[in-house]
Amino acid sequence: MIPLAFDYARPDTLDDAIALLAEKGEDATVLAGGHSLIPVMKVRLGAPEFVIDIGRLAELDYIRVEGDEVAIGAGTKHRDLVTSEVLGAEVPLVPAVARTVGDPQVRARGTLGGSLAHGDPASDLPAAVLALDGSIVLRGPRGSRTVGIADFYTGVFSSVKEPDELVVEIRLPRKGDAGWAYEKFTRRSNDWAIVAVAVCDGKVGLVNMGSTALRATATEEALTAGKSIAEAAALADEGTEPPADTSGTPAYRRALVKVLTRRALETAAG
Amino acid sequence: MSILGTRVVRTEDPVFLTRGATYTDDLTDERLTGALHLTLVRSPVAHATIASIDTSEALAAPGVVAVVTGADLDIDPALLFPGANKAMTRPFLASERVRFVGEPVAAVLSEELYQGEDAADLVDVDYDPLPVVIDPLASANDETLLFPEAGTNTAAAYNHDEEPDAGFFDGCEVVVTRDLVNQRLAAAPLETRAASAFWEGDRVTLYISNQNAQGGRDEIAGWLGLDKDKVHVILPDVGGGFGAKIGSDPEFGLVAWLSRRQGRPVRWNESRSENMTGMVQGRAQRQTVTIGGTREGKVTHYRLDVVQDAGAYPRLGTFLPMFTRMMAPGTYDIENVDSRARVVVTNTTSIAAYRGAGRPEATAAIERAMDLFAAEIGKDPAEVRKLNVVSPDKFPFTTKGGVEYDSGEYAKAIDLALSESGYAELRAEQKARRERGDVRQMGIGVSSYVEITGGGAFAEDASVEVHADGSVTVLTGTSPHGQGHATAWAMLASEHLGIGLDKITVKHGDTDLIPSGGGTMGSRSLQTGGIAVHQAAGELVDLAKQRAADLLEASVDDLEVDTDNASITVRGVPGSKSVTFADLAAAEQLKVDTTWDGKKPTFPFGAHVCVVEVDTESGKVTVEKIIAVDDAGPILNPLLCEGQRHGGIAQGIAQALLEEVVYDEEGQPLTGTFADYGIPSAAELPSFDLVEMTTPTPINPMGYKGIGEAGTIGSTPATQSAVIDALSHLGIRHIDMPLTPLRVWEAINAASEASS
Ligand SMILES: Cc1cc2nc3c(=O)[nH]c(=O)nc-3n(C[C@H](O)[C@H](O)[C@H](O)COP(=O)(O)OP(=O)(O)OC[C@H]3O[C@@H](n4cnc5c(N)ncnc54)[C@H](O)[C@@H]3O)c2cc1C
C-alpha cells in the first residue's frame, strides 16, 4: 500500500506544466485530485516515475458562461460542480450527477478534468457530458484543440488525448429549461454505478454499459421518431456491451438500463 | 439512586475523540525504538507447490536487513484448532505448498517500511500450480487434497458416523427441504492486524491487536516452545475485532521469533489489502434443512445438515458447527431434532468466529425452515412460530439440541415485535400493493431467536483495590475492544463503593498485571467478568466493614456503606462516626481478588420484524423498518447496550443484503477492497426501533445475559425473510444471501419466466 518511489513537481503555471510534461514524456503522469491515480499507485498497478501535480493550478479552476456555452476549468472539483449556481441555472444535470460521485472526501478532491481524462466507463461525469453533447479542450506543446465528447474516447481508460496533452477545459451547451434527469443505480449510496443513465433534452448517456460512456442512440432515434418513452427506453441496451462483475451480469445490466432509461426519460419529461 | 441501569456516557470516549486511541501501530514504547519493519511476501495463487524461492535480489535492496523463508525457521507448523485433523497444520512461512491467496511465504525485515514493500516485490517465488478447491461441497469429495498426508479434506465431523435415519420424517403430514447458503463474511475491523515484539533477555514482550491477551500468551508460548512466564502480552487499544481477533495469528508468533533472531524489536501492521485475505473470515456454511409437521402448523421434526468451510487451515471455524448444532432448534419445542456437520478445508482464507459465530447460522437455518413450512401450509409465518415456541412454564428447558435454556418468554417477544411493528396494518398495506400491482412491493419478515452467550469459559477473575487517595483500580480478564467495559465495570464497582467513575480505572489486557482471563468473545463479558467485578466490589465492602468495625466500635452487621461519602458508617445513626475507604486503604492495603464462576451459559432471546420495499423492476431492496425486541435480562447501561444492538443489527442486515466474500474458480478473491466488499453505511440502514423486554437469568445474581451478538442473530433472518415475503406472490420461496439487487432481480426474472 505504498507506491514505488517517484519524482514530483508542482509547476506554478499551466504553461510550465505543459512544458514539463513534454520534457518528461512517457515517464510522467499528471496528478489532479489523485482519487483515481493514487489508489492505482498504492497497489502498484501503476508506477509513474515522474508525477506532475496540476491539482492546485488556479488557472484550471473556474466555471463561467461564454456565449452559448458554459466553460468549466478541468481542475474544478466535483464539490464545486455540485454547489455552482451557474451550473444550477445553465446545466442542472451536472450538479445532480456530481452529487452522486463517491463520498464527500472524493468530491472534495476529485476533478472534472481528471474524471474525463481517466475515462473509467463506470464513472458518472463522462456520460453526463455525453448526454449534453459537450466538448473537451486539450492543450499540449502543439497548442490547443477542441474535441467533441462523442469523438473523445477510444476504449477503456483511453482517449484521443495525446500523452503530452492536458485536458484544460470542458465546454457544455447552455441547456436552460430543457428536461433532464440522472438515474444512478448502486448497491450502496457511495458506490460506483452498476448502471446509470443521464438524460438531457432527449439525449441519453449511459454509464458502465461498455468500454466507454455510451449514447443510447436507438432510444434517442425512437424518441425523435415519436415513439413513446416506454418503447424508446426498451431499446436502451442496443449496441451496448455491458461488463460482468460481482454486482451485475450483462443480462442484468441490459434489463436495468431499460428500466433506468424509462425512469430518467419520465422524470425529464416532468 | 442506583447508577445501574442508567445511561452513563462512555468514559473511554474523551481520549478517543481528542488525542485518539493508541493502537499497536501507534505505540511509542521506547523499547520498540529502532524496530525493524516486517513485510510479508504473500502467495498470489490459491494452491501450488513452491518450486523455489530466490531472495537474493530482495536481500540486496536498500534498507533490507534480512529475508527469511520457511527453510530458516526452527518452529514447527502449528495446529491452529486442537480438535482438527492433526495433519492440517499451518507453517509460519509456507515452504513446500501454498493453500490460499495471501498465505505468507517469506518475511522481509527492513529499516523503513517502504523499503520492505519494495524488497518484497523482489522476492522471486516459483509456484507450480495445483488444482484449486473453492467449493466446500466439492472439497468433501476428496478429489483434490489440500493435505495429501491427511488423506482427506475433512478436518472434523460431528455425528457423521452413522447414515441419517431414512425414516426420520415418516408420519409427517408436511415435509419441506431446502439447501441454504450461509455465505462467507469478512470481519473487516477498522484496525487491521498488528503486532510488535521486543526481547529482554529470554523474555519477550508482545503487543498485539487481539481479543484475549492471556489466550494469546499461551498460544504464542506454545509455538515458540517457551514457558508462559517468558511471554508478556499486552493489548493496547484494539480497533474492533468482531470475533476475528480471537486466538493468535501465526504472524504474531513470527514477529516474536524474528525479533529474537535479529536481536532487534520488530513491528508489523498489515495493510487493508492483506487483511482482506490474511485475516480469518466467518460463517461459510452450506446447510440443508428439512422440516416436518402437521397441516395445522405443529412442527414435529427438524433436520439440519451442515458443511462448514474451514478455509485452508482449520481454525475456530472447526468449532462453529458445534454451536450451530447446539442451537439448531432455536426457540422451538420440536420433538425430533437431528443434525450433523462436516468441516472441510478449501483453498481460501481460514474461517473462524465472526459476530455470533455459529449461532446466526443456526438461527438463519431454522427461521428459513419455519418460513418454508408456513408457506407450504399457507399459514402466517408469525402464527406458525408462536404455535411452536417453547412455552414459559417449561424453563429451564432442555432442548433436543442438548442444551438447557435458562429463561425465556419467546411468544411474548414475538407478540411485542408484531404489535410494535403494526403487523396487521403492514399486511393490509402489502395486500393493497399487490392488488394494484405496485412496482414497489412490501415484505415483512419475522424472526424469533435464542442464542447462547458466555458459552465457553464460564469463570472470570476480578480484582478491586481502593487506594489511599480514594481512587480505585479494577483489574479484569475481559478484553474490551469497543464494548465499553471501562465504563461498565466502573459502574458495577461504584454501585458498591459510592466512589465516582472519574476515580475508577479499569485495567485489562496485560498478562503481567492480569495473568488469567478469558478475554472478550461470545458475548461473555458482563455475565462473567462483570459479575466478577460486582462480586469483588461486594467482597471489598465486607472487608472494609470488618476493618471499620473496630474503629467505629460497632458490630459488622450494623455497618453500611454511605455511598454519598464513600465511607462506612453505622446504620441508622445519623451523624455517627464514619471511616472512608481511602482512610482504610491508607492504613492497610484494601484489595480483593475474586473469581466468579457461573458454571453455565445464558440464553438471551428476542424477536425481530423487518419491513422492506423491493423495487421489482431493478431488484433493489430498501429496508424501511427494523423492530428489534432483544431480551438479555436487566440492562447495566442502556447506552452501551443499544450500541451493541445497533452494530449487530447493521452487520446482520449487511449479511442479509450486501456482504459476501467471493472467490473466482482459481481462488482469487474478487472482494478484496472496500469498494467491492459490501459493508453498509448509515445511508443503507433505517433508524432502528429497539424494544425493551427483561427476563433475568437465574445463572448469576444480577440476572445479566449477553447482548453483543443478538443483532446479527435476529436481524439477518428477519431481513432475508422480508425480501422473500415481498416476492412470495410471484411464487418465490427462497433466495440465498446476500440478497443483492442482482440476486433479487434474477429470482424475479426466473419466476416470471416460469409463470409465462
Ligand atoms: C472511494 C472512491 C469513490 C469514487 N466513486 C466515484 C463515483 O461514484 N463515480 C465517479 O465517477 N468517480 C468516482 N471516483 C473517482 C473520482 O471521481 C476521481 O476523482 C476521478 O475519477 C478522477 O479525478 P481526479 O481529479 O481525482 O484524477 P487523478 O486521480 O488525479 O487522475 C486520474 C487520471 O487522469 C489523469 N488526469 C487528471 N487530470 C488530468 C488533466 N487535466 N489532463 C490530462 N490528464 C489528467 C491523470 O494523469 C490520471 O491518469 C471515486 C474515487 C474514490 C477514491
Coordinates of N, CA and C in Angstrom, one line a residue, chain B residues 15 26 96 107 112 141 213 221 248 258 280 331 446 460 484 496 500 502 506 572 642 743:
Chain B
V15 N -10.8 10.5 25.4 CA -9.5 10.3 24.7 C -9.6 9.9 23.3
D26 N 0.6 2.6 16.8 CA 0.8 3.9 17.3 C 1.7 3.9 18.5
E96 N 6.7 -25.5 1.2 CA 6.5 -26.5 0.3 C 5.3 -26.3 -0.6
A107 N 9.5 -13.5 4.7 CA 9.4 -12.3 5.6 C 10.6 -11.4 5.3
E112 N 13.1 0.7 7.1 CA 11.9 1.5 6.9 C 10.9 0.6 6.2
N141 N -15.6 -34.2 -1.5 CA -15.4 -35.4 -2.4 C -13.9 -35.9 -2.3
A213 N -5.6 -11.4 25.8 CA -4.2 -11.4 26.0 C -3.7 -12.7 26.5
A221 N 3.4 -18.8 23.4 CA 4.4 -19.5 24.2 C 4.6 -21.0 23.6
S248 N -4.6 -16.3 18.5 CA -3.4 -15.6 18.0 C -3.3 -16.0 16.5
L258 N 11.1 -13.6 14.8 CA 12.0 -12.8 14.0 C 12.8 -11.8 14.9
V280 N -8.7 -14.0 9.4 CA -9.8 -15.1 9.4 C -11.1 -14.4 9.0
T331 N -35.9 -21.3 19.1 CA -36.8 -21.1 20.2 C -38.0 -22.1 20.2
V446 N -40.3 -11.9 9.9 CA -40.4 -12.1 11.3 C -39.3 -13.1 11.7
E460 N -14.5 -16.1 35.6 CA -13.6 -14.9 35.3 C -13.1 -14.4 36.6
G484 N -16.9 -1.0 25.9 CA -17.1 -0.1 26.9 C -17.0 -0.6 28.3
H496 N -21.3 -0.3 44.6 CA -21.0 -0.8 45.9 C -20.3 0.2 46.8
G500 N -16.9 7.8 42.7 CA -17.3 8.3 41.4 C -16.5 7.6 40.3
D502 N -15.0 8.8 37.8 CA -13.8 9.5 37.5 C -12.6 9.0 38.3
V506 N -10.2 1.0 35.1 CA -10.4 -0.4 34.8 C -9.2 -0.8 33.9
G572 N -28.4 3.6 60.6 CA -29.5 4.2 61.4 C -29.0 5.2 62.5
E642 N -27.5 -0.4 23.7 CA -28.1 0.0 22.4 C -27.0 0.0 21.4
R743 N -29.2 -10.6 -7.4 CA -29.9 -11.9 -6.9 C -31.4 -11.8 -7.0

